[in-house]
PDB file of C-alpha atoms in Angstrom:
ATOM      1  CA  UNK A  28      17.554   9.406  -1.412  1.00 56.00           C
ATOM      2  CA  UNK A  29      14.035  10.788  -1.933  1.00 59.00           C
ATOM      3  CA  UNK A  30      15.551  13.984  -3.281  1.00 63.00           C
ATOM      4  CA  UNK A  31      17.610  12.444  -5.921  1.00 60.00           C
ATOM      5  CA  UNK A  32      14.611  10.962  -6.781  1.00 58.00           C
ATOM      6  CA  UNK A  33      13.458  13.468  -7.750  1.00 62.00           C
ATOM      7  CA  UNK A  34      16.579  15.261  -9.191  1.00 66.00           C
ATOM      8  CA  UNK A  35      18.098  12.292 -10.680  1.00 64.00           C
ATOM      9  CA  UNK A  36      15.192  10.228 -12.261  1.00 62.00           C
ATOM     10  CA  UNK A  37      12.307  12.213 -12.460  1.00 66.00           C
ATOM     11  CA  UNK A  38      13.359  15.271 -13.782  1.00 74.00           C
ATOM     12  CA  UNK A  39      15.261  13.837 -16.547  1.00 79.00           C
ATOM     13  CA  UNK A  40      12.642  11.751 -17.631  1.00 74.00           C
ATOM     14  CA  UNK A  41      10.179  14.818 -17.850  1.00 77.00           C
ATOM     15  CA  UNK A  42      12.599  16.688 -19.521  1.00 85.00           C
ATOM     16  CA  UNK A  43      13.111  14.338 -22.077  1.00 84.00           C
ATOM     17  CA  UNK A  44       9.563  14.640 -23.498  1.00 81.00           C
ATOM     18  CA  UNK A  45       9.338  18.436 -23.010  1.00 88.00           C
ATOM     19  CA  UNK A  46      11.955  18.431 -25.335  1.00 92.00           C
ATOM     20  CA  UNK A  47      10.063  16.053 -27.361  1.00 89.00           C
ATOM     21  CA  UNK A  48       7.372  18.287 -27.431  1.00 86.00           C
ATOM     22  CA  UNK A  49       8.997  21.531 -28.145  1.00 92.00           C
ATOM     23  CA  UNK A  50      11.421  19.765 -30.798  1.00 90.00           C
ATOM     24  CA  UNK A  51       7.692  18.332 -32.575  1.00 89.00           C
ATOM     25  CA  UNK A  52       6.311  21.732 -32.547  1.00 86.00           C
ATOM     26  CA  UNK A  53       9.170  23.947 -33.668  1.00 88.00           C
ATOM     27  CA  UNK A  54       9.991  21.755 -36.530  1.00 89.00           C
ATOM     28  CA  UNK A  55       7.783  19.068 -37.181  1.00 84.00           C
ATOM     29  CA  UNK A  56       9.717  15.931 -36.938  1.00 85.00           C
ATOM     30  CA  UNK A  57       8.404  13.072 -38.236  1.00 85.00           C
ATOM     31  CA  UNK A  58       7.076  10.102 -35.648  1.00 80.00           C
ATOM     32  CA  UNK A  59       7.121   7.312 -37.926  1.00 80.00           C
ATOM     33  CA  UNK A  60      11.114   7.456 -38.147  1.00 86.00           C
ATOM     34  CA  UNK A  61      11.230   7.892 -34.802  1.00 86.00           C
ATOM     35  CA  UNK A  62       8.781   5.092 -33.922  1.00 79.00           C
ATOM     36  CA  UNK A  63      10.698   2.700 -36.436  1.00 84.00           C
ATOM     37  CA  UNK A  64      14.545   4.064 -34.855  1.00 88.00           C
ATOM     38  CA  UNK A  65      13.737   2.534 -31.700  1.00 82.00           C
ATOM     39  CA  UNK A  66      11.825  -0.697 -33.188  1.00 80.00           C
ATOM     40  CA  UNK A  67      14.119  -1.870 -35.124  1.00 87.00           C
ATOM     41  CA  UNK A  68      17.236  -0.233 -33.802  1.00 89.00           C
ATOM     42  CA  UNK A  69      17.982   1.075 -30.348  1.00 87.00           C
ATOM     43  CA  UNK A  70      15.810  -1.524 -28.634  1.00 80.00           C
ATOM     44  CA  UNK A  71      17.113  -4.252 -29.702  1.00 85.00           C
ATOM     45  CA  UNK A  72      20.986  -3.096 -29.135  1.00 88.00           C
ATOM     46  CA  UNK A  73      19.321  -2.737 -25.361  1.00 81.00           C
ATOM     47  CA  UNK A  74      18.250  -6.442 -25.012  1.00 78.00           C
ATOM     48  CA  UNK A  75      21.423  -7.646 -26.980  1.00 87.00           C
ATOM     49  CA  UNK A  76      23.663  -5.033 -24.590  1.00 84.00           C
ATOM     50  CA  UNK A  77      22.047  -6.015 -21.193  1.00 75.00           C
ATOM     51  CA  UNK A  78      21.795 -10.134 -21.607  1.00 78.00           C
ATOM     52  CA  UNK A  79      25.143 -10.529 -23.377  1.00 84.00           C
ATOM     53  CA  UNK A  80      26.327  -9.021 -19.915  1.00 80.00           C
ATOM     54  CA  UNK A  81      23.587 -10.155 -16.856  1.00 72.00           C
ATOM     55  CA  UNK A  82      25.706 -11.869 -14.380  1.00 68.00           C
ATOM     56  CA  UNK A  83      22.267 -13.606 -13.085  1.00 66.00           C
ATOM     57  CA  UNK A  84      22.793 -17.198 -12.536  1.00 70.00           C
ATOM     58  CA  UNK A  85      20.622 -19.267 -14.801  1.00 75.00           C
ATOM     59  CA  UNK A  86      18.115 -19.851 -11.371  1.00 77.00           C
ATOM     60  CA  UNK A  87      17.691 -16.594 -10.450  1.00 75.00           C
ATOM     61  CA  UNK A  88      16.767 -15.170 -14.227  1.00 78.00           C
ATOM     62  CA  UNK A  89      14.517 -18.060 -14.038  1.00 85.00           C
ATOM     63  CA  UNK A  90      13.074 -16.985 -10.429  1.00 88.00           C
ATOM     64  CA  UNK A  91      12.677 -13.086 -11.680  1.00 88.00           C
ATOM     65  CA  UNK A  92      11.477 -14.595 -15.533  1.00 88.00           C
ATOM     66  CA  UNK A  93       8.127 -16.343 -13.710  1.00 91.00           C
ATOM     67  CA  UNK A  94       7.405 -13.965 -11.775  1.00 93.00           C
ATOM     68  CA  UNK A  95       7.216 -11.043 -14.347  1.00 93.00           C
ATOM     69  CA  UNK A  96       4.719 -13.450 -16.717  1.00 94.00           C
ATOM     70  CA  UNK A  97       3.142 -14.491 -13.951  1.00 94.00           C
ATOM     71  CA  UNK A  98       2.682 -10.331 -13.090  1.00 94.00           C
ATOM     72  CA  UNK A  99       1.817  -9.863 -16.456  1.00 95.00           C
ATOM     73  CA  UNK A 100      -0.325 -12.280 -16.949  1.00 95.00           C
ATOM     74  CA  UNK A 101      -3.068 -11.806 -14.218  1.00 95.00           C
ATOM     75  CA  UNK A 102      -3.176  -7.885 -14.902  1.00 95.00           C
ATOM     76  CA  UNK A 103      -3.838  -8.665 -18.060  1.00 94.00           C
ATOM     77  CA  UNK A 104      -6.398 -11.209 -16.830  1.00 94.00           C
ATOM     78  CA  UNK A 105      -7.881  -8.377 -14.380  1.00 95.00           C
ATOM     79  CA  UNK A 106      -8.209  -5.970 -17.241  1.00 94.00           C
ATOM     80  CA  UNK A 107      -9.509  -8.108 -19.318  1.00 92.00           C
ATOM     81  CA  UNK A 108     -12.397  -8.434 -17.158  1.00 94.00           C
ATOM     82  CA  UNK A 109     -13.288  -5.742 -16.034  1.00 93.00           C
ATOM     83  CA  UNK A 110     -13.386  -4.304 -20.061  1.00 91.00           C
ATOM     84  CA  UNK A 111     -15.912  -6.969 -20.258  1.00 88.00           C
ATOM     85  CA  UNK A 112     -18.084  -6.076 -17.541  1.00 91.00           C
ATOM     86  CA  UNK A 113     -18.073  -2.417 -18.791  1.00 91.00           C
ATOM     87  CA  UNK A 114     -18.361  -3.252 -22.446  1.00 88.00           C
ATOM     88  CA  UNK A 115     -15.081  -0.858 -23.421  1.00 88.00           C
ATOM     89  CA  UNK A 116     -14.535  -0.427 -26.776  1.00 86.00           C
ATOM     90  CA  UNK A 117     -11.667  -2.683 -27.729  1.00 83.00           C
ATOM     91  CA  UNK A 118      -9.378  -0.104 -28.908  1.00 85.00           C
ATOM     92  CA  UNK A 119      -9.601   1.573 -26.216  1.00 88.00           C
ATOM     93  CA  UNK A 120      -9.429  -1.423 -24.140  1.00 90.00           C
ATOM     94  CA  UNK A 121      -5.972  -2.738 -25.779  1.00 89.00           C
ATOM     95  CA  UNK A 122      -3.940   0.814 -25.113  1.00 90.00           C
ATOM     96  CA  UNK A 123      -5.534   0.379 -21.379  1.00 93.00           C
ATOM     97  CA  UNK A 124      -4.421  -3.331 -20.904  1.00 93.00           C
ATOM     98  CA  UNK A 125      -0.922  -2.595 -22.087  1.00 92.00           C
ATOM     99  CA  UNK A 126      -0.636   0.548 -20.384  1.00 94.00           C
ATOM    100  CA  UNK A 127      -1.313  -1.042 -17.565  1.00 96.00           C
ATOM    101  CA  UNK A 128       0.385  -5.011 -18.147  1.00 95.00           C
ATOM    102  CA  UNK A 129       3.683  -3.788 -19.572  1.00 94.00           C
ATOM    103  CA  UNK A 130       5.596  -0.707 -17.570  1.00 93.00           C
ATOM    104  CA  UNK A 131       8.875   1.115 -18.117  1.00 88.00           C
ATOM    105  CA  UNK A 132      11.313  -1.355 -16.553  1.00 87.00           C
ATOM    106  CA  UNK A 133      14.259   0.053 -18.432  1.00 78.00           C
ATOM    107  CA  UNK A 134      14.217   3.905 -18.931  1.00 72.00           C
ATOM    108  CA  UNK A 135      11.966   4.147 -15.593  1.00 82.00           C
ATOM    109  CA  UNK A 136      13.070   1.165 -13.726  1.00 84.00           C
ATOM    110  CA  UNK A 137      16.023   0.709 -14.341  1.00 78.00           C
ATOM    111  CA  UNK A 138      17.601   3.828 -12.204  1.00 78.00           C
ATOM    112  CA  UNK A 139      15.572   3.652 -10.186  1.00 81.00           C
ATOM    113  CA  UNK A 140      16.299  -0.273  -8.902  1.00 82.00           C
ATOM    114  CA  UNK A 141      20.467   1.179  -9.205  1.00 78.00           C
ATOM    115  CA  UNK A 142      19.650   4.264  -7.161  1.00 75.00           C
ATOM    116  CA  UNK A 143      17.812   2.219  -4.526  1.00 78.00           C
ATOM    117  CA  UNK A 144      19.863  -0.816  -3.886  1.00 81.00           C
ATOM    118  CA  UNK A 145      23.352   0.037  -5.336  1.00 76.00           C
ATOM    119  CA  UNK A 146      24.982  -3.152  -4.089  1.00 62.00           C
ATOM    120  CA  UNK A 147      28.559  -3.092  -4.168  1.00 54.00           C
ATOM    121  CA  UNK A 148      31.348  -5.251  -2.459  1.00 45.00           C
ATOM    122  CA  UNK A 149      29.249  -4.473   1.056  1.00 48.00           C
ATOM    123  CA  UNK A 150      26.047  -5.593  -0.131  1.00 51.00           C
ATOM    124  CA  UNK A 151      24.512  -8.730  -2.367  1.00 59.00           C
ATOM    125  CA  UNK A 152      21.457  -6.112  -2.859  1.00 69.00           C
ATOM    126  CA  UNK A 153      21.753  -4.983  -6.726  1.00 73.00           C
ATOM    127  CA  UNK A 154      18.773  -3.819  -7.665  1.00 78.00           C
ATOM    128  CA  UNK A 155      20.798  -3.148 -11.128  1.00 76.00           C
ATOM    129  CA  UNK A 156      21.408  -6.480 -11.466  1.00 73.00           C
ATOM    130  CA  UNK A 157      18.101  -7.953 -11.269  1.00 83.00           C
ATOM    131  CA  UNK A 158      16.064  -5.413 -13.390  1.00 83.00           C
ATOM    132  CA  UNK A 159      18.637  -6.264 -16.232  1.00 79.00           C
ATOM    133  CA  UNK A 160      16.224  -9.268 -16.415  1.00 81.00           C
ATOM    134  CA  UNK A 161      12.993  -8.220 -15.463  1.00 88.00           C
ATOM    135  CA  UNK A 162      13.782  -5.389 -18.634  1.00 83.00           C
ATOM    136  CA  UNK A 163      14.282  -8.769 -20.756  1.00 80.00           C
ATOM    137  CA  UNK A 164      11.208 -10.601 -19.472  1.00 86.00           C
ATOM    138  CA  UNK A 165       9.580  -6.889 -19.442  1.00 89.00           C
ATOM    139  CA  UNK A 166      10.447  -6.971 -23.396  1.00 80.00           C
ATOM    140  CA  UNK A 167      10.180 -10.517 -24.357  1.00 82.00           C
ATOM    141  CA  UNK A 168       6.094 -10.143 -23.644  1.00 89.00           C
ATOM    142  CA  UNK A 169       6.009  -6.416 -24.920  1.00 86.00           C
ATOM    143  CA  UNK A 170       7.029  -7.530 -28.640  1.00 78.00           C
ATOM    144  CA  UNK A 171       5.013 -11.015 -28.152  1.00 81.00           C
ATOM    145  CA  UNK A 172       1.869 -10.619 -26.260  1.00 87.00           C
ATOM    146  CA  UNK A 173       2.117  -7.237 -26.355  1.00 87.00           C
ATOM    147  CA  UNK A 174       2.077  -6.806 -29.666  1.00 81.00           C
ATOM    148  CA  UNK A 175      -0.628  -8.911 -30.060  1.00 82.00           C
ATOM    149  CA  UNK A 176      -2.980  -7.115 -28.448  1.00 84.00           C
ATOM    150  CA  UNK A 177      -1.742  -4.164 -30.520  1.00 80.00           C
ATOM    151  CA  UNK A 178      -2.232  -5.729 -33.600  1.00 77.00           C
ATOM    152  CA  UNK A 179      -5.911  -7.395 -32.319  1.00 76.00           C
ATOM    153  CA  UNK A 180      -6.474  -3.138 -31.505  1.00 69.00           C
ATOM    154  CA  UNK A 181      -5.750  -2.127 -35.303  1.00 64.00           C
ATOM    155  CA  UNK A 182      -7.464  -4.391 -37.121  1.00 57.00           C
ATOM    156  CA  UNK A 183     -10.407  -5.263 -33.883  1.00 48.00           C
ATOM    157  CA  UNK A 184      -8.569  -8.902 -35.114  1.00 49.00           C
ATOM    158  CA  UNK A 185      -5.533 -10.927 -34.475  1.00 50.00           C
ATOM    159  CA  UNK A 186      -4.500 -11.770 -38.023  1.00 53.00           C
ATOM    160  CA  UNK A 187      -0.975 -10.616 -38.819  1.00 51.00           C
ATOM    161  CA  UNK A 188      -0.184 -10.857 -35.837  1.00 50.00           C
ATOM    162  CA  UNK A 189       2.734 -13.130 -35.410  1.00 53.00           C
ATOM    163  CA  UNK A 190       3.818 -12.007 -38.891  1.00 58.00           C
ATOM    164  CA  UNK A 191       4.314  -8.496 -36.965  1.00 56.00           C
ATOM    165  CA  UNK A 192       5.690 -10.306 -34.328  1.00 59.00           C
ATOM    166  CA  UNK A 193       8.648 -12.021 -37.051  1.00 68.00           C
ATOM    167  CA  UNK A 194       9.118  -9.145 -39.279  1.00 71.00           C
ATOM    168  CA  UNK A 195      10.389  -7.455 -35.927  1.00 70.00           C
ATOM    169  CA  UNK A 196      13.681  -7.961 -34.822  1.00 80.00           C
ATOM    170  CA  UNK A 197      13.287  -8.819 -31.384  1.00 72.00           C
ATOM    171  CA  UNK A 198      13.258 -12.985 -31.425  1.00 72.00           C
ATOM    172  CA  UNK A 199      16.901 -13.235 -33.836  1.00 86.00           C
ATOM    173  CA  UNK A 200      18.101 -10.372 -31.378  1.00 85.00           C
ATOM    174  CA  UNK A 201      16.886 -12.452 -28.228  1.00 79.00           C
ATOM    175  CA  UNK A 202      18.609 -15.583 -29.802  1.00 85.00           C
ATOM    176  CA  UNK A 203      21.855 -14.323 -30.613  1.00 91.00           C
ATOM    177  CA  UNK A 204      22.129 -12.488 -27.088  1.00 88.00           C
ATOM    178  CA  UNK A 205      22.143 -15.821 -25.079  1.00 84.00           C
ATOM    179  CA  UNK A 206      24.480 -17.123 -27.101  1.00 91.00           C
ATOM    180  CA  UNK A 207      26.917 -13.753 -26.879  1.00 92.00           C
ATOM    181  CA  UNK A 208      25.820 -14.573 -22.909  1.00 88.00           C
ATOM    182  CA  UNK A 209      27.157 -17.844 -23.335  1.00 89.00           C
ATOM    183  CA  UNK A 210      30.017 -16.650 -25.533  1.00 93.00           C
ATOM    184  CA  UNK A 211      31.422 -14.213 -22.231  1.00 90.00           C
ATOM    185  CA  UNK A 212      30.557 -16.315 -19.130  1.00 85.00           C
ATOM    186  CA  UNK A 213      33.276 -19.097 -20.851  1.00 89.00           C
ATOM    187  CA  UNK A 214      35.947 -16.471 -20.771  1.00 88.00           C
ATOM    188  CA  UNK A 215      35.830 -15.028 -24.054  1.00 90.00           C
ATOM    189  CA  UNK A 216      35.404 -11.309 -25.159  1.00 90.00           C
ATOM    190  CA  UNK A 217      32.975  -9.933 -27.713  1.00 92.00           C
ATOM    191  CA  UNK A 218      34.705  -8.103 -30.773  1.00 92.00           C
ATOM    192  CA  UNK A 219      34.845  -4.050 -30.272  1.00 92.00           C
ATOM    193  CA  UNK A 220      32.827  -4.322 -34.011  1.00 94.00           C
ATOM    194  CA  UNK A 221      29.573  -5.422 -31.795  1.00 93.00           C
ATOM    195  CA  UNK A 222      30.624  -4.783 -27.976  1.00 92.00           C
ATOM    196  CA  UNK A 223      30.942  -0.984 -29.061  1.00 93.00           C
ATOM    197  CA  UNK A 224      28.320  -0.720 -31.631  1.00 94.00           C
ATOM    198  CA  UNK A 225      25.471  -2.473 -29.574  1.00 92.00           C
ATOM    199  CA  UNK A 226      26.968  -0.708 -26.289  1.00 90.00           C
ATOM    200  CA  UNK A 227      26.726   3.179 -28.416  1.00 93.00           C
ATOM    201  CA  UNK A 228      23.118   2.099 -29.904  1.00 92.00           C
ATOM    202  CA  UNK A 229      22.000   0.726 -26.402  1.00 85.00           C
ATOM    203  CA  UNK A 230      22.772   4.279 -24.730  1.00 85.00           C
ATOM    204  CA  UNK A 231      20.570   6.034 -27.308  1.00 86.00           C
ATOM    205  CA  UNK A 232      16.870   4.296 -26.165  1.00 81.00           C
ATOM    206  CA  UNK A 233      16.255   6.268 -23.654  1.00 78.00           C
ATOM    207  CA  UNK A 234      16.884   9.454 -24.930  1.00 85.00           C
ATOM    208  CA  UNK A 235      15.677   8.595 -28.173  1.00 86.00           C
ATOM    209  CA  UNK A 236      12.523   6.879 -26.944  1.00 80.00           C
ATOM    210  CA  UNK A 237      11.572   9.527 -24.188  1.00 80.00           C
ATOM    211  CA  UNK A 238      11.400  12.004 -27.279  1.00 85.00           C
ATOM    212  CA  UNK A 239       9.633  10.078 -28.888  1.00 82.00           C
ATOM    213  CA  UNK A 240       6.793  10.561 -26.568  1.00 75.00           C
ATOM    214  CA  UNK A 241       6.944  14.063 -26.132  1.00 81.00           C
ATOM    215  CA  UNK A 242       6.678  14.166 -30.438  1.00 83.00           C
ATOM    216  CA  UNK A 243       3.689  12.542 -30.247  1.00 72.00           C
ATOM    217  CA  UNK A 244       2.162  14.185 -27.438  1.00 70.00           C
ATOM    218  CA  UNK A 245       2.229  17.423 -28.560  1.00 75.00           C
ATOM    219  CA  UNK A 246       0.963  16.731 -32.264  1.00 68.00           C
ATOM    220  CA  UNK A 247      -2.675  17.156 -31.200  1.00 62.00           C
ATOM    221  CA  UNK A 248      -3.043  18.927 -27.794  1.00 58.00           C
ATOM    222  CA  UNK A 249      -5.879  17.636 -26.355  1.00 65.00           C
ATOM    223  CA  UNK A 250      -7.499  17.395 -22.502  1.00 74.00           C
ATOM    224  CA  UNK A 251      -7.045  13.563 -22.011  1.00 76.00           C
ATOM    225  CA  UNK A 252      -9.754  11.409 -21.147  1.00 84.00           C
ATOM    226  CA  UNK A 253      -9.482  11.423 -17.317  1.00 88.00           C
ATOM    227  CA  UNK A 254     -11.501   7.449 -17.389  1.00 90.00           C
ATOM    228  CA  UNK A 255      -9.558   5.268 -19.258  1.00 92.00           C
ATOM    229  CA  UNK A 256      -6.514   6.824 -17.576  1.00 94.00           C
ATOM    230  CA  UNK A 257      -7.432   7.115 -14.447  1.00 94.00           C
ATOM    231  CA  UNK A 258      -8.354   3.163 -14.527  1.00 95.00           C
ATOM    232  CA  UNK A 259      -4.774   3.270 -15.730  1.00 96.00           C
ATOM    233  CA  UNK A 260      -3.155   5.502 -12.770  1.00 96.00           C
ATOM    234  CA  UNK A 261      -5.264   3.072 -10.244  1.00 96.00           C
ATOM    235  CA  UNK A 262      -3.984   0.191 -11.474  1.00 96.00           C
ATOM    236  CA  UNK A 263      -0.136   0.728 -12.641  1.00 96.00           C
ATOM    237  CA  UNK A 264       0.946   2.332  -9.807  1.00 97.00           C
ATOM    238  CA  UNK A 265      -0.963   1.724  -7.299  1.00 96.00           C
ATOM    239  CA  UNK A 266      -2.758  -2.544  -7.779  1.00 96.00           C
ATOM    240  CA  UNK A 267       1.030  -3.001  -9.369  1.00 95.00           C
ATOM    241  CA  UNK A 268       3.434  -3.468  -6.950  1.00 96.00           C
ATOM    242  CA  UNK A 269       0.555  -4.694  -4.417  1.00 96.00           C
ATOM    243  CA  UNK A 270      -0.434  -7.338  -6.567  1.00 96.00           C
ATOM    244  CA  UNK A 271       3.622  -8.320  -6.921  1.00 96.00           C
ATOM    245  CA  UNK A 272       3.844  -8.002  -3.190  1.00 95.00           C
ATOM    246  CA  UNK A 273       0.820 -10.296  -3.014  1.00 95.00           C
ATOM    247  CA  UNK A 274       2.605 -12.638  -5.912  1.00 94.00           C
ATOM    248  CA  UNK A 275       6.173 -12.905  -4.794  1.00 93.00           C
ATOM    249  CA  UNK A 276       4.883 -13.382  -0.415  1.00 93.00           C
ATOM    250  CA  UNK A 277       2.335 -16.306  -1.887  1.00 92.00           C
ATOM    251  CA  UNK A 278       5.441 -17.711  -3.892  1.00 91.00           C
ATOM    252  CA  UNK A 279       7.314 -18.172  -1.080  1.00 90.00           C
ATOM    253  CA  UNK A 280       4.713 -19.445   0.743  1.00 90.00           C
ATOM    254  CA  UNK A 281       5.352 -22.888  -0.949  1.00 87.00           C
ATOM    255  CA  UNK A 282       8.966 -23.372  -0.295  1.00 80.00           C
ATOM    256  CA  UNK A 283       9.936 -24.215  -3.607  1.00 81.00           C
ATOM    257  CA  UNK A 284      12.678 -22.179  -4.280  1.00 78.00           C
ATOM    258  CA  UNK A 285      13.345 -21.358  -7.945  1.00 76.00           C
ATOM    259  CA  UNK A 286      10.038 -18.953  -7.233  1.00 82.00           C
ATOM    260  CA  UNK A 287      11.232 -18.110  -3.764  1.00 85.00           C
ATOM    261  CA  UNK A 288      12.904 -14.416  -3.812  1.00 86.00           C
ATOM    262  CA  UNK A 289      11.451 -13.157  -0.362  1.00 88.00           C
ATOM    263  CA  UNK A 290      12.836 -10.930   1.126  1.00 84.00           C
ATOM    264  CA  UNK A 291      15.349 -10.631  -1.030  1.00 84.00           C
ATOM    265  CA  UNK A 292      15.194  -9.291  -4.804  1.00 85.00           C
ATOM    266  CA  UNK A 293      10.981  -8.880  -3.794  1.00 91.00           C
ATOM    267  CA  UNK A 294      12.248  -5.429  -2.508  1.00 91.00           C
ATOM    268  CA  UNK A 295      13.746  -4.496  -5.973  1.00 91.00           C
ATOM    269  CA  UNK A 296      10.936  -5.890  -7.489  1.00 94.00           C
ATOM    270  CA  UNK A 297       8.001  -4.318  -6.081  1.00 95.00           C
ATOM    271  CA  UNK A 298       9.558  -0.852  -5.861  1.00 93.00           C
ATOM    272  CA  UNK A 299       9.848  -1.049 -10.118  1.00 93.00           C
ATOM    273  CA  UNK A 300       6.456  -3.152 -10.103  1.00 95.00           C
ATOM    274  CA  UNK A 301       5.121   0.374  -9.512  1.00 94.00           C
ATOM    275  CA  UNK A 302       7.005   2.393 -12.078  1.00 92.00           C
ATOM    276  CA  UNK A 303       4.371   4.124 -15.221  1.00 91.00           C
ATOM    277  CA  UNK A 304       3.335   2.612 -18.636  1.00 93.00           C
ATOM    278  CA  UNK A 305       6.184   1.269 -20.900  1.00 89.00           C
ATOM    279  CA  UNK A 306       7.073   3.401 -23.792  1.00 81.00           C
ATOM    280  CA  UNK A 307       7.171   0.742 -26.122  1.00 80.00           C
ATOM    281  CA  UNK A 308       3.078   0.555 -25.941  1.00 86.00           C
ATOM    282  CA  UNK A 309       3.280   3.668 -27.880  1.00 82.00           C
ATOM    283  CA  UNK A 310       6.109   2.574 -30.221  1.00 77.00           C
ATOM    284  CA  UNK A 311       4.112  -0.913 -30.263  1.00 79.00           C
ATOM    285  CA  UNK A 312       0.314   1.939 -30.995  1.00 80.00           C
ATOM    286  CA  UNK A 313       2.076   3.605 -33.762  1.00 76.00           C
ATOM    287  CA  UNK A 314       3.422   0.924 -35.820  1.00 71.00           C
ATOM    288  CA  UNK A 315       0.587  -1.092 -36.161  1.00 71.00           C
ATOM    289  CA  UNK A 316      -2.230   1.702 -35.945  1.00 72.00           C
ATOM    290  CA  UNK A 317      -4.460   1.514 -32.981  1.00 75.00           C
ATOM    291  CA  UNK A 318      -5.470   4.052 -29.756  1.00 82.00           C
ATOM    292  CA  UNK A 319      -2.209   6.043 -30.441  1.00 82.00           C
ATOM    293  CA  UNK A 320      -3.650   9.045 -28.129  1.00 85.00           C
ATOM    294  CA  UNK A 321      -4.871   7.367 -25.384  1.00 89.00           C
ATOM    295  CA  UNK A 322      -1.452   5.158 -24.991  1.00 88.00           C
ATOM    296  CA  UNK A 323       0.613   8.833 -25.086  1.00 86.00           C
ATOM    297  CA  UNK A 324      -1.228   9.807 -22.917  1.00 89.00           C
ATOM    298  CA  UNK A 325      -0.869   6.679 -19.903  1.00 91.00           C
ATOM    299  CA  UNK A 326       2.942   7.144 -21.308  1.00 87.00           C
ATOM    300  CA  UNK A 327       2.611  10.772 -19.896  1.00 84.00           C
ATOM    301  CA  UNK A 328       0.053  10.699 -16.879  1.00 90.00           C
ATOM    302  CA  UNK A 329       1.457   8.380 -15.177  1.00 90.00           C
ATOM    303  CA  UNK A 330       4.905   9.636 -15.097  1.00 84.00           C
ATOM    304  CA  UNK A 331       4.186  12.544 -14.124  1.00 82.00           C
ATOM    305  CA  UNK A 332       1.824  11.098 -11.302  1.00 90.00           C
ATOM    306  CA  UNK A 333       4.874   7.894 -10.185  1.00 86.00           C
ATOM    307  CA  UNK A 334       5.939  11.180  -9.078  1.00 79.00           C
ATOM    308  CA  UNK A 335       4.636  10.649  -5.756  1.00 87.00           C
ATOM    309  CA  UNK A 336       3.838   7.210  -5.425  1.00 92.00           C
ATOM    310  CA  UNK A 337       7.403   6.187  -6.246  1.00 87.00           C
ATOM    311  CA  UNK A 338       8.255   8.251  -3.073  1.00 83.00           C
ATOM    312  CA  UNK A 339       5.981   6.994  -0.823  1.00 88.00           C
ATOM    313  CA  UNK A 340       6.694   2.850  -1.902  1.00 90.00           C
ATOM    314  CA  UNK A 341      10.022   3.769  -1.187  1.00 84.00           C
ATOM    315  CA  UNK A 342       9.619   4.811   1.680  1.00 80.00           C
ATOM    316  CA  UNK A 343       7.009   1.864   2.642  1.00 86.00           C
ATOM    317  CA  UNK A 344       9.331  -0.307   1.358  1.00 84.00           C
ATOM    318  CA  UNK A 345      11.978   0.968   3.784  1.00 74.00           C
ATOM    319  CA  UNK A 346       9.769   0.560   6.639  1.00 75.00           C
ATOM    320  CA  UNK A 347       8.282  -2.443   5.737  1.00 66.00           C
ATOM    321  CA  UNK A 348      11.254  -4.250   5.344  1.00 65.00           C
ATOM    322  CA  UNK A 349      13.950  -2.912   5.644  1.00 56.00           C
TER     323      UNK A 349
END
């Protein structure tokens, strides 16, 4: 299992980042174009594809969405408090907040959950099905709360953040995806023109987004700013899953069924809460003019160090909850 994680998940991720850097160095690929392809084409298609085909019940979806929102909110409050106490500049604080709050639930979390909890006929522990709605929730939060944070970093205030959100295709895509999900669950099939086009584009998100990270990092080779990155590493890779476990167990103790996800799918949610910073944080930072260098470094270094921390968390969960 551990060997498979290294060879089948972490290796390809890092290889694509490296290829993006090499392509940028050799061919001077335009990063702005890559960013727009991800935000306006591949991410909406991925959202539509995942949400429209989800097999989770409304109750299960609600529980996963609730815990994801609670986690992001409490992480944001923690980072904001630390930033205010340390008087961190707003552009740096915004990059740290986004790197800690929004994690790579799709490119990294989906394959990790599917590998660790494959489900199937002999098991109801289907990590991929659970993770699909973590991805859904994280995308909504990233392109609403995250966009507001990114806009604040780019301009120093929140003016125009709402307008920027409505210029993006995320809101109409989510509405269409929920409509398509109802249509499919009513026994109908989507036209091949929609089904196949969305599927092809959704499959393009992972390589294009990871290539974008590598291309951005190759623009100005630099020694990273370890002080803010160290903060992100601790909060994202170590504190994040601890916090998720505490929230899930606390809700379990309330005995309220809609939010009682312990011990399953809590195990999957805790594991995927330990994944690296979301690539979309870099894409949004590029789009609105935030601290793109720090954003790229956070994505890269959390991905590198996750090779160790994900392995540790998997062992802990196997021993503690298995």
